[in-house]
Short mmCIF file of C-alpha atoms in Angstrom, two decimals:
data_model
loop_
_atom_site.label_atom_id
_atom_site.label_comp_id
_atom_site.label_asym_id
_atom_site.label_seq_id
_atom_site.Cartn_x
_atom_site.Cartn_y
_atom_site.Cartn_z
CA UNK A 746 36.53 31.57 3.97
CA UNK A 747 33.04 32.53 5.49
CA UNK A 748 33.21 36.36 6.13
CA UNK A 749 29.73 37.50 5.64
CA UNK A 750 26.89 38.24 8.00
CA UNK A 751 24.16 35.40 8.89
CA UNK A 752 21.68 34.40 6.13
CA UNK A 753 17.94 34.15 7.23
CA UNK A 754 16.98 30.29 7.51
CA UNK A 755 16.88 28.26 4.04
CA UNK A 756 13.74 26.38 5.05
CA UNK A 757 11.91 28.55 7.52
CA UNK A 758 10.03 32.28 7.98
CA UNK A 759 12.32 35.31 6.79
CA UNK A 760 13.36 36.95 9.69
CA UNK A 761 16.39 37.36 12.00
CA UNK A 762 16.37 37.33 15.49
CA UNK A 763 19.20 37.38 17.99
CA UNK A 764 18.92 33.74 20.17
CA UNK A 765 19.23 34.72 24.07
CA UNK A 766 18.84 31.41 25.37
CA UNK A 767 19.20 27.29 24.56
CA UNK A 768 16.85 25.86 22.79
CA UNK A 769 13.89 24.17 25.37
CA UNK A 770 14.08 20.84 23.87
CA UNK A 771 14.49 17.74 25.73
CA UNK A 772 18.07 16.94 26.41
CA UNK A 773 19.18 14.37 24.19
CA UNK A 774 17.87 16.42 21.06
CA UNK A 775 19.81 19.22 22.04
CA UNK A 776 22.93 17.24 22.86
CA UNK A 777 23.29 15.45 19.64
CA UNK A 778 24.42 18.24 17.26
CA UNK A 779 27.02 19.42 20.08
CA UNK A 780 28.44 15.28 20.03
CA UNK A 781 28.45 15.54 15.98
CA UNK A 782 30.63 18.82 16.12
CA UNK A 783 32.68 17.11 19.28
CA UNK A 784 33.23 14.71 16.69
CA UNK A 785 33.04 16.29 12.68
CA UNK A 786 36.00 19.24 14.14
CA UNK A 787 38.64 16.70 14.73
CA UNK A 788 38.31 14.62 11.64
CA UNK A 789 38.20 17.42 9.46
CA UNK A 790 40.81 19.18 11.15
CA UNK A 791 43.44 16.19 11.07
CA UNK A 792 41.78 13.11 8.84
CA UNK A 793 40.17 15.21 6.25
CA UNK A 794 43.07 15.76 4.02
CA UNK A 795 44.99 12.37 4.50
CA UNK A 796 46.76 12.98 7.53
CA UNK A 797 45.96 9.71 9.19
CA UNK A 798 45.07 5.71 7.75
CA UNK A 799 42.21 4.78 8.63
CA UNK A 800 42.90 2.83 11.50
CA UNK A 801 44.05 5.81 13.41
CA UNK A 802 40.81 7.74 13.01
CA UNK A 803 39.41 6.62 16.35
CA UNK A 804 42.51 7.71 17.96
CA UNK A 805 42.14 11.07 16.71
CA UNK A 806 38.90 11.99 17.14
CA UNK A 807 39.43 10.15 21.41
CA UNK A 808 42.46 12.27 21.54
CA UNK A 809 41.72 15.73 19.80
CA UNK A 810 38.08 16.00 19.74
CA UNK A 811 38.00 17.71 23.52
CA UNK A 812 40.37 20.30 21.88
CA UNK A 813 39.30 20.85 18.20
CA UNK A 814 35.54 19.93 19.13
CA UNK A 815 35.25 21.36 22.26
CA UNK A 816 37.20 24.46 20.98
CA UNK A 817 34.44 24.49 18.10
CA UNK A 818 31.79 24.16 20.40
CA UNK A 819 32.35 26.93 22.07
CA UNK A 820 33.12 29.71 19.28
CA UNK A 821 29.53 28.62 18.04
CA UNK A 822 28.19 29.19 20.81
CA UNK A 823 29.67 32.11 21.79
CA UNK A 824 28.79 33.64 18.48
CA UNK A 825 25.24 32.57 18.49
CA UNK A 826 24.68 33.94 22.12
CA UNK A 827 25.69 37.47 21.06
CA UNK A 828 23.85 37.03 18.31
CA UNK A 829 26.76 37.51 16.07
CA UNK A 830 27.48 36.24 12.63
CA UNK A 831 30.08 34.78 10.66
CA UNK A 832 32.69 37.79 11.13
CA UNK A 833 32.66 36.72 14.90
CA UNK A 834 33.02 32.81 14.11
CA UNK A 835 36.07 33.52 12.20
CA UNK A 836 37.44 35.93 13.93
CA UNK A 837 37.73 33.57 16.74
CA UNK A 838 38.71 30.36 14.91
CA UNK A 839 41.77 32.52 14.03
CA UNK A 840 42.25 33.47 17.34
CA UNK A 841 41.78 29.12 18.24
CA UNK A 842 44.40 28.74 15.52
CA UNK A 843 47.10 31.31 17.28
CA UNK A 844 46.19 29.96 20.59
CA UNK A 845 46.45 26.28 19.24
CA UNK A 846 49.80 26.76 17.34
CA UNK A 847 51.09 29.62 19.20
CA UNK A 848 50.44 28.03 22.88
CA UNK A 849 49.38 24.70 23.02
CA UNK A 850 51.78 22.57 20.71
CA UNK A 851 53.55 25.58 19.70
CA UNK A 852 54.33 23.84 16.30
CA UNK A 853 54.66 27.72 15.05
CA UNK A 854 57.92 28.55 16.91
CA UNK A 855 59.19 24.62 16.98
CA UNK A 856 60.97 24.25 13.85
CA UNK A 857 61.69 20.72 14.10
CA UNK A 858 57.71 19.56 14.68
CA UNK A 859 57.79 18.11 11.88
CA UNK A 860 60.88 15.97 11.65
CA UNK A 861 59.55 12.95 13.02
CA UNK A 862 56.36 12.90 10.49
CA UNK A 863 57.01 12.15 6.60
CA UNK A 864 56.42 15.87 6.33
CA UNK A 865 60.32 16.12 7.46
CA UNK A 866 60.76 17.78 3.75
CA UNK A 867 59.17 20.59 4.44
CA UNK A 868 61.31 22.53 6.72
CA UNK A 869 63.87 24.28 4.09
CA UNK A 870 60.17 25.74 2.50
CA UNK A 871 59.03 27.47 5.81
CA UNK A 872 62.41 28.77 6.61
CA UNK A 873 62.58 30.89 3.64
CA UNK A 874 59.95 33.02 5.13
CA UNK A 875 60.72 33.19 8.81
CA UNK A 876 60.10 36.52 10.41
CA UNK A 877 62.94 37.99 12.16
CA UNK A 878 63.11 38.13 15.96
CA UNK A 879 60.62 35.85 16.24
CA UNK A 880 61.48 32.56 14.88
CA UNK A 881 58.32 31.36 13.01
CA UNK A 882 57.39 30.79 9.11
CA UNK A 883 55.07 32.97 8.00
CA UNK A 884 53.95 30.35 5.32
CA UNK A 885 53.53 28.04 8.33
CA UNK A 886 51.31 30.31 10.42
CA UNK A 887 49.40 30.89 7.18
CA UNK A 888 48.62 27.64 6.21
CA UNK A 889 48.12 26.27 10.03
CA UNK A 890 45.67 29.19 11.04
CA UNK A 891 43.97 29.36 7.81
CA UNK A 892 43.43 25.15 8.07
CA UNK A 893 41.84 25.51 11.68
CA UNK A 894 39.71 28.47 10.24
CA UNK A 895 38.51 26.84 7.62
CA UNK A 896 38.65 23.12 8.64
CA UNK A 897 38.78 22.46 12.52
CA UNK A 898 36.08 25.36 13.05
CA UNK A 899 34.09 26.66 10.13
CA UNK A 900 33.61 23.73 8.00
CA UNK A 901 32.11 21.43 10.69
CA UNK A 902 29.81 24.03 11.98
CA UNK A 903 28.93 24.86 8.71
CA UNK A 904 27.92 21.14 8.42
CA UNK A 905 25.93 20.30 11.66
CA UNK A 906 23.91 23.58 11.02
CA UNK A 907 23.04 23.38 7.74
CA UNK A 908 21.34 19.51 9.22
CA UNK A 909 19.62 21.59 11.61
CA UNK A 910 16.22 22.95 10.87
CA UNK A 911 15.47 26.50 10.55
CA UNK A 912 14.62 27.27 14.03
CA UNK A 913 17.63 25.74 15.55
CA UNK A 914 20.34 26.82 13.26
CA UNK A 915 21.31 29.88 14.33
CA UNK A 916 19.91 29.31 18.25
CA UNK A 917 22.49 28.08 20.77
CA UNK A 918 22.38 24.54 21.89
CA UNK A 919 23.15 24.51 25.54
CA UNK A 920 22.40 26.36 28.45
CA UNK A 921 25.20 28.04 31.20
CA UNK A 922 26.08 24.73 32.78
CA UNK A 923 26.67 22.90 29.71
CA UNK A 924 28.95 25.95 28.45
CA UNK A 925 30.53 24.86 31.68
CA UNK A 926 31.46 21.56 30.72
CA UNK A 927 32.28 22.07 27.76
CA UNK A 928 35.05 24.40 28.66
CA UNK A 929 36.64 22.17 31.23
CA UNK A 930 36.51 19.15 28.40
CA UNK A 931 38.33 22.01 26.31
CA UNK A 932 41.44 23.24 28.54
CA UNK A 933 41.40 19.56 29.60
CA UNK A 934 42.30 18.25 26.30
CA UNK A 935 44.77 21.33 25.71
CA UNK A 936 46.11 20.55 28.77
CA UNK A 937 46.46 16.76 27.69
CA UNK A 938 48.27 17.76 23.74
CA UNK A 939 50.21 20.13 25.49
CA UNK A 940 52.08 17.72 28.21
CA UNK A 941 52.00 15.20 25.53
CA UNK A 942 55.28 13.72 24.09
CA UNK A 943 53.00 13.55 21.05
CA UNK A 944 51.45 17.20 21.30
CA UNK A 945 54.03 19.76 22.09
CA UNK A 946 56.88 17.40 22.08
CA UNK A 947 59.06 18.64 24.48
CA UNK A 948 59.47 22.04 23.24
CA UNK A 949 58.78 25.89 24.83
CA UNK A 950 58.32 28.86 23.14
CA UNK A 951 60.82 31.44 24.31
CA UNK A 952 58.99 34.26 26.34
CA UNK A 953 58.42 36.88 23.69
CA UNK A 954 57.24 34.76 21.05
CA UNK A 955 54.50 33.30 23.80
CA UNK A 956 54.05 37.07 24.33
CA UNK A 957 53.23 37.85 20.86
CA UNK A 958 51.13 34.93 20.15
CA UNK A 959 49.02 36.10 23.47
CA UNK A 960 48.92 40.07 22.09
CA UNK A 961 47.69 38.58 18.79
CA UNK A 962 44.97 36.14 20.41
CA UNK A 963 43.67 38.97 22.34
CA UNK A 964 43.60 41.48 19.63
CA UNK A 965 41.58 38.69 17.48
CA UNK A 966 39.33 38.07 20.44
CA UNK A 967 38.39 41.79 21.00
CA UNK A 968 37.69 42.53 17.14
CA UNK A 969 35.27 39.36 17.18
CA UNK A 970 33.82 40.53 20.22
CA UNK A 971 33.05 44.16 18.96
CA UNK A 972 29.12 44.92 18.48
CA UNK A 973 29.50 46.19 15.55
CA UNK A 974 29.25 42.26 14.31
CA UNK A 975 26.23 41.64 16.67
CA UNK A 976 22.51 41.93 16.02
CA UNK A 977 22.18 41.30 11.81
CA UNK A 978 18.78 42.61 10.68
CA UNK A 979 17.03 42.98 7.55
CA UNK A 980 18.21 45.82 5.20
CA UNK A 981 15.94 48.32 3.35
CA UNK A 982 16.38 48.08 -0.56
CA UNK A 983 16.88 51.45 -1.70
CA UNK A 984 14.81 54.04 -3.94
CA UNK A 985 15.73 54.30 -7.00
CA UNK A 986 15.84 58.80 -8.00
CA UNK A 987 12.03 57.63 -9.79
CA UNK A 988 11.03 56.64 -6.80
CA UNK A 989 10.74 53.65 -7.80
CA UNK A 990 12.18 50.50 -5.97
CA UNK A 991 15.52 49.46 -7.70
CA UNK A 992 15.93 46.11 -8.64
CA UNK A 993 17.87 44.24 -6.10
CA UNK A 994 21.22 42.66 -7.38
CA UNK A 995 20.85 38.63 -6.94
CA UNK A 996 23.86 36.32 -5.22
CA UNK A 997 25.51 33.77 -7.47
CA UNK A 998 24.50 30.29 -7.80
CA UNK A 999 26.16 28.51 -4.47
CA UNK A 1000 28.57 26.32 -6.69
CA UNK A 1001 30.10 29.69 -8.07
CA UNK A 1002 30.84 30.57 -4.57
CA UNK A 1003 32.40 27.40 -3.42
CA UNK A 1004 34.33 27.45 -6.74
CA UNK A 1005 35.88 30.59 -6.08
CA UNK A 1006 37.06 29.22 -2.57
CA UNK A 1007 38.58 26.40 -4.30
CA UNK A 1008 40.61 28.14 -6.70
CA UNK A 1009 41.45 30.71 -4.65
CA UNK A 1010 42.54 27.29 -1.83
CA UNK A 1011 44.89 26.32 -4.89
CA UNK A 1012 46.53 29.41 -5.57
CA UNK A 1013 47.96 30.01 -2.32
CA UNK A 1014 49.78 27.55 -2.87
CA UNK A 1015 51.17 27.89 -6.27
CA UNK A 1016 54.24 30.39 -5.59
CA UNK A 1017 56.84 29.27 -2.62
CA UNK A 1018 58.75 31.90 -0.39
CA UNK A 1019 57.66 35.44 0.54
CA UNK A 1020 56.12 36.07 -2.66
CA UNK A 1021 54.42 33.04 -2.44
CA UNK A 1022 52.70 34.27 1.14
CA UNK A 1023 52.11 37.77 -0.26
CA UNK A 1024 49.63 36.40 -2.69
CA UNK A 1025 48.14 33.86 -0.28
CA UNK A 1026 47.05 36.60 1.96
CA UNK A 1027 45.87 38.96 -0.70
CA UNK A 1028 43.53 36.09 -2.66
CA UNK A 1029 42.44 35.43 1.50
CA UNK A 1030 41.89 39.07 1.90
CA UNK A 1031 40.19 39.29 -1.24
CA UNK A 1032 37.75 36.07 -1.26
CA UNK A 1033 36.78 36.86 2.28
CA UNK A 1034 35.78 40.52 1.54
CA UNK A 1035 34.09 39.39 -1.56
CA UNK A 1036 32.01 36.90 0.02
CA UNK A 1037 31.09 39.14 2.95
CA UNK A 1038 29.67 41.74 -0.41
CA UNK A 1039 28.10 39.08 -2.50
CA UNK A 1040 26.45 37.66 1.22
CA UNK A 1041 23.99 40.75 1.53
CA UNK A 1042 22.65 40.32 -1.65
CA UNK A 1043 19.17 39.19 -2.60
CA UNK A 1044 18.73 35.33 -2.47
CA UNK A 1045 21.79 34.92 -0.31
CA UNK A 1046 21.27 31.71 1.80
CA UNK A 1047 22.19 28.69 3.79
CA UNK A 1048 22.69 26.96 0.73
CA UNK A 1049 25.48 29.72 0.03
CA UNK A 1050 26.69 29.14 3.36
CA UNK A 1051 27.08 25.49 2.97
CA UNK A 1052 28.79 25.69 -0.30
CA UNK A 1053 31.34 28.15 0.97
CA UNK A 1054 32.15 25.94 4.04
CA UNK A 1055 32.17 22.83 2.58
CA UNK A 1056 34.57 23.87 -0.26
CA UNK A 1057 37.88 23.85 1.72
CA UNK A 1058 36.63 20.36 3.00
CA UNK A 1059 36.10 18.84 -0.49
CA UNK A 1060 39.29 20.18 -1.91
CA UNK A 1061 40.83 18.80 0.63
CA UNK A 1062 39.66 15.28 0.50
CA UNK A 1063 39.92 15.52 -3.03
CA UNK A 1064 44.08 15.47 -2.76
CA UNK A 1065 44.17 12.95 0.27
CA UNK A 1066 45.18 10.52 -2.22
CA UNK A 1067 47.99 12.01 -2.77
CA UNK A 1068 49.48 12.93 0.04
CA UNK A 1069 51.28 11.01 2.63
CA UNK A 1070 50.20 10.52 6.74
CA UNK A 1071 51.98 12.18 9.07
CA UNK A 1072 53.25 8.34 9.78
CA UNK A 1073 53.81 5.40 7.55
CA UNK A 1074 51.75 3.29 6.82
CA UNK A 1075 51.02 0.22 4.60
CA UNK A 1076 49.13 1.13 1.55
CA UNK A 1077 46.13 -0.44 2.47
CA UNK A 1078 45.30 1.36 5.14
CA UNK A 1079 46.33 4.54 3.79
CA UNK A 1080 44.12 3.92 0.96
CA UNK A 1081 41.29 2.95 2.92
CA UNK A 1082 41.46 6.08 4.75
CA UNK A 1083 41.67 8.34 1.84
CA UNK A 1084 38.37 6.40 0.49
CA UNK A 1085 36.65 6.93 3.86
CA UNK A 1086 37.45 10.25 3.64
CA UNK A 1087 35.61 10.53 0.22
CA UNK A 1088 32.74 8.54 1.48
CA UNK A 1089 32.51 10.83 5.07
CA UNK A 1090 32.93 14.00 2.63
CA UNK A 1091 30.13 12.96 -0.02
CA UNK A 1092 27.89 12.11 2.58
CA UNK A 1093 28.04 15.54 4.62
CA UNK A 1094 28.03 17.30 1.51
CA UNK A 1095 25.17 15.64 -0.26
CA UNK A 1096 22.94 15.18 3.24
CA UNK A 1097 23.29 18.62 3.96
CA UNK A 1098 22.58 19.49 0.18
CA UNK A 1099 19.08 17.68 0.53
CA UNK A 1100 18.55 18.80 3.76
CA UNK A 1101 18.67 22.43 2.56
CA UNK A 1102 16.89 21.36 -0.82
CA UNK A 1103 13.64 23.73 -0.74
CA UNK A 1104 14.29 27.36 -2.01
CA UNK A 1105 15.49 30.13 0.36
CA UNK A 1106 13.51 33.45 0.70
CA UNK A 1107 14.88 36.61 -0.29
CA UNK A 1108 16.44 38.69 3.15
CA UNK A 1109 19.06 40.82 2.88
CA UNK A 1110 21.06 40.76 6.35
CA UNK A 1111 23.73 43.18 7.40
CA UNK A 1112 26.10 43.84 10.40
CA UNK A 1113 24.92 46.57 12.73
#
């Protein structure tokens, strides 16, 4: 999970500045990293782990890419206009992942969502943690918050940045009226999943479990909106008692850090029942707060940044051969998809990889 502040650029000047306004590039330019995330958020959100054959991708990414891409597009945005970091992207892909769950095809209070997908099995698992009074799993709301986090939001943004040069990465990409547009192309395509047989299917949320889904979207929306995650600038290195400067402690090698995001991705999952989500929120707790501490260290980069964000994405695509779509399918095209999901994962991995190939400089960057 990506919990620390902004790096400096991997392959520009060392500095941080916070980005007031679009980028003044000619229209198409800017436009074509906002169509990639429109695009990368709904395939990794849905396709990225197996959940569809391959000849239902283009469905997906018609049907749920003004939701999960538009909903992408504007959390980065939102983030980079404040001139926020990483806390603030998060932050609000949980509070997309409430919202999306909780409101839109309120698959966290419908216990039977599942029963029509070959997923039917796993409905005795999330009752064993339901919370009292308010009719949801808390394993569900785990593992379907946690998945937009890291897939439908931070993953692809983490991807169409890290293609981005230097200058660009951390600027926004559209101006007022295409923040506009963007939103409408949003609550449209909520609007669409959640009048859908197919989206919310047929089911509402009874009024105080919409009311504590809102009270928890708002209270994830006003931490990601506090300053205190605005404004990253460089931090001093401290005197040693000599007077002397001290030697700055160096950030891991990226692989260690997207290694620790994959074993931490597996253990969730290791222990079933409310023991089982105990531990998946303490190794979350704990990975997030020890990436946001290894993040301000010297050498910290986009490189770091990519290999934390692509993890969740290559462990997932990684057991997409072994699990089932939500619907049947012949084997086929469930194997094809499952080998275009390794090709589409290998190729944003290893293009982003090169693109970020020259060294980064040493900043160290911390929250105000």
């Amino acid at each position: 999970m990506l919990t620390g502040p902004d790096p400096a650029a991997a392959d520009g000047p060392a500095t941080v500045e916070r980005p007031a306004t679009a980028d003044r590039l000619p229209l198409r330019r800017r436009l074509l990293p906002v169509l990639a995330l429109l695009l990368l958020a709904p395939w990794a959100a849905e396709c990225s782990w197996g959940g569809f054959a391959i000849d239902d991708f283009l469905p997906v990414l018609i049907f749920l890419g003004p939701m999960y891409g538009g909903a992408a597009i504007l959390i980065r945005e939102t983030a980079r206009r404040l001139g926020a970091g990483w806390p603030t992207i998060v932050l609000l892909a949980a509070a997309f992942g409430v919202l999306q769950a909780g409101l839109v095809d309120q698959s966290l209070f419908n216990p039977g969502y599942l029963d029509d997908t070959q997923y039917a099995d796993t409905r005795a698992a999330a009752e064993a943690t339901l919370v009292p009074g308010l009719g949801f799993s808390l394993r569900q709301a785990f593992d379907y918050v946690g998945n937009h986090i890291l897939l439908t939001i931070c993953a692809p943004i983490v991807f169409v940045e890290s293609f981005l040069g230097a200058k660009r990465r951390l600027r926004p990409w559209l101006g007022r009226p295409g923040l506009a547009v963007v939103a409408v192309v949003y609550l449209l395509g909520s609007l669409l999943v959640f009048s859908s047989a197919e989206g919310r299917k047929n089911f509402l949320a009874g009024p105080l479990q919409l009311a504590f889904a809102g009270t928890v979207i708002l209270v994830l929306v006003g931490a990601a909106l506090l300053p205190f995650w605005r404004n990253p600038r460089p931090r001093a290195t401290a005197p040693s008692s000599a007077g002397r400067t001290r030697r700055a402690r160096r950030a891991p090698h990226p692989l260690w850090v997207a290694l620790l995001i994959v074993l931490v991705r597996f253990g969730t999952d290791l222990t079933p029942g409310w023991a089982g989500v105990v531990i998946a929120l303490a190794l979350a707790a704990a990975v997030g707060g020890l990436i946001g501490y290894v993040s301000s260290r010297d050498g910290w980069g986009q490189r770091h940044v990519l290999a934390a964000g692509s993890a969740s994405v290559v462990s997932a695509a990684a057991f997409a051969y072994v699990v089932p779509p939500y619907s049947p399918a012949s084997p086929a095209a469930a194997l094809a998809g499952d080998v275009a999901v390794t090709v589409i994962t290998v190729a944003l991995v290893g293009g982003a990889w090169w693109r970020l190939r020259r060294p980064s400089p040493t900043v160290h960057v911390g929250a105000s």
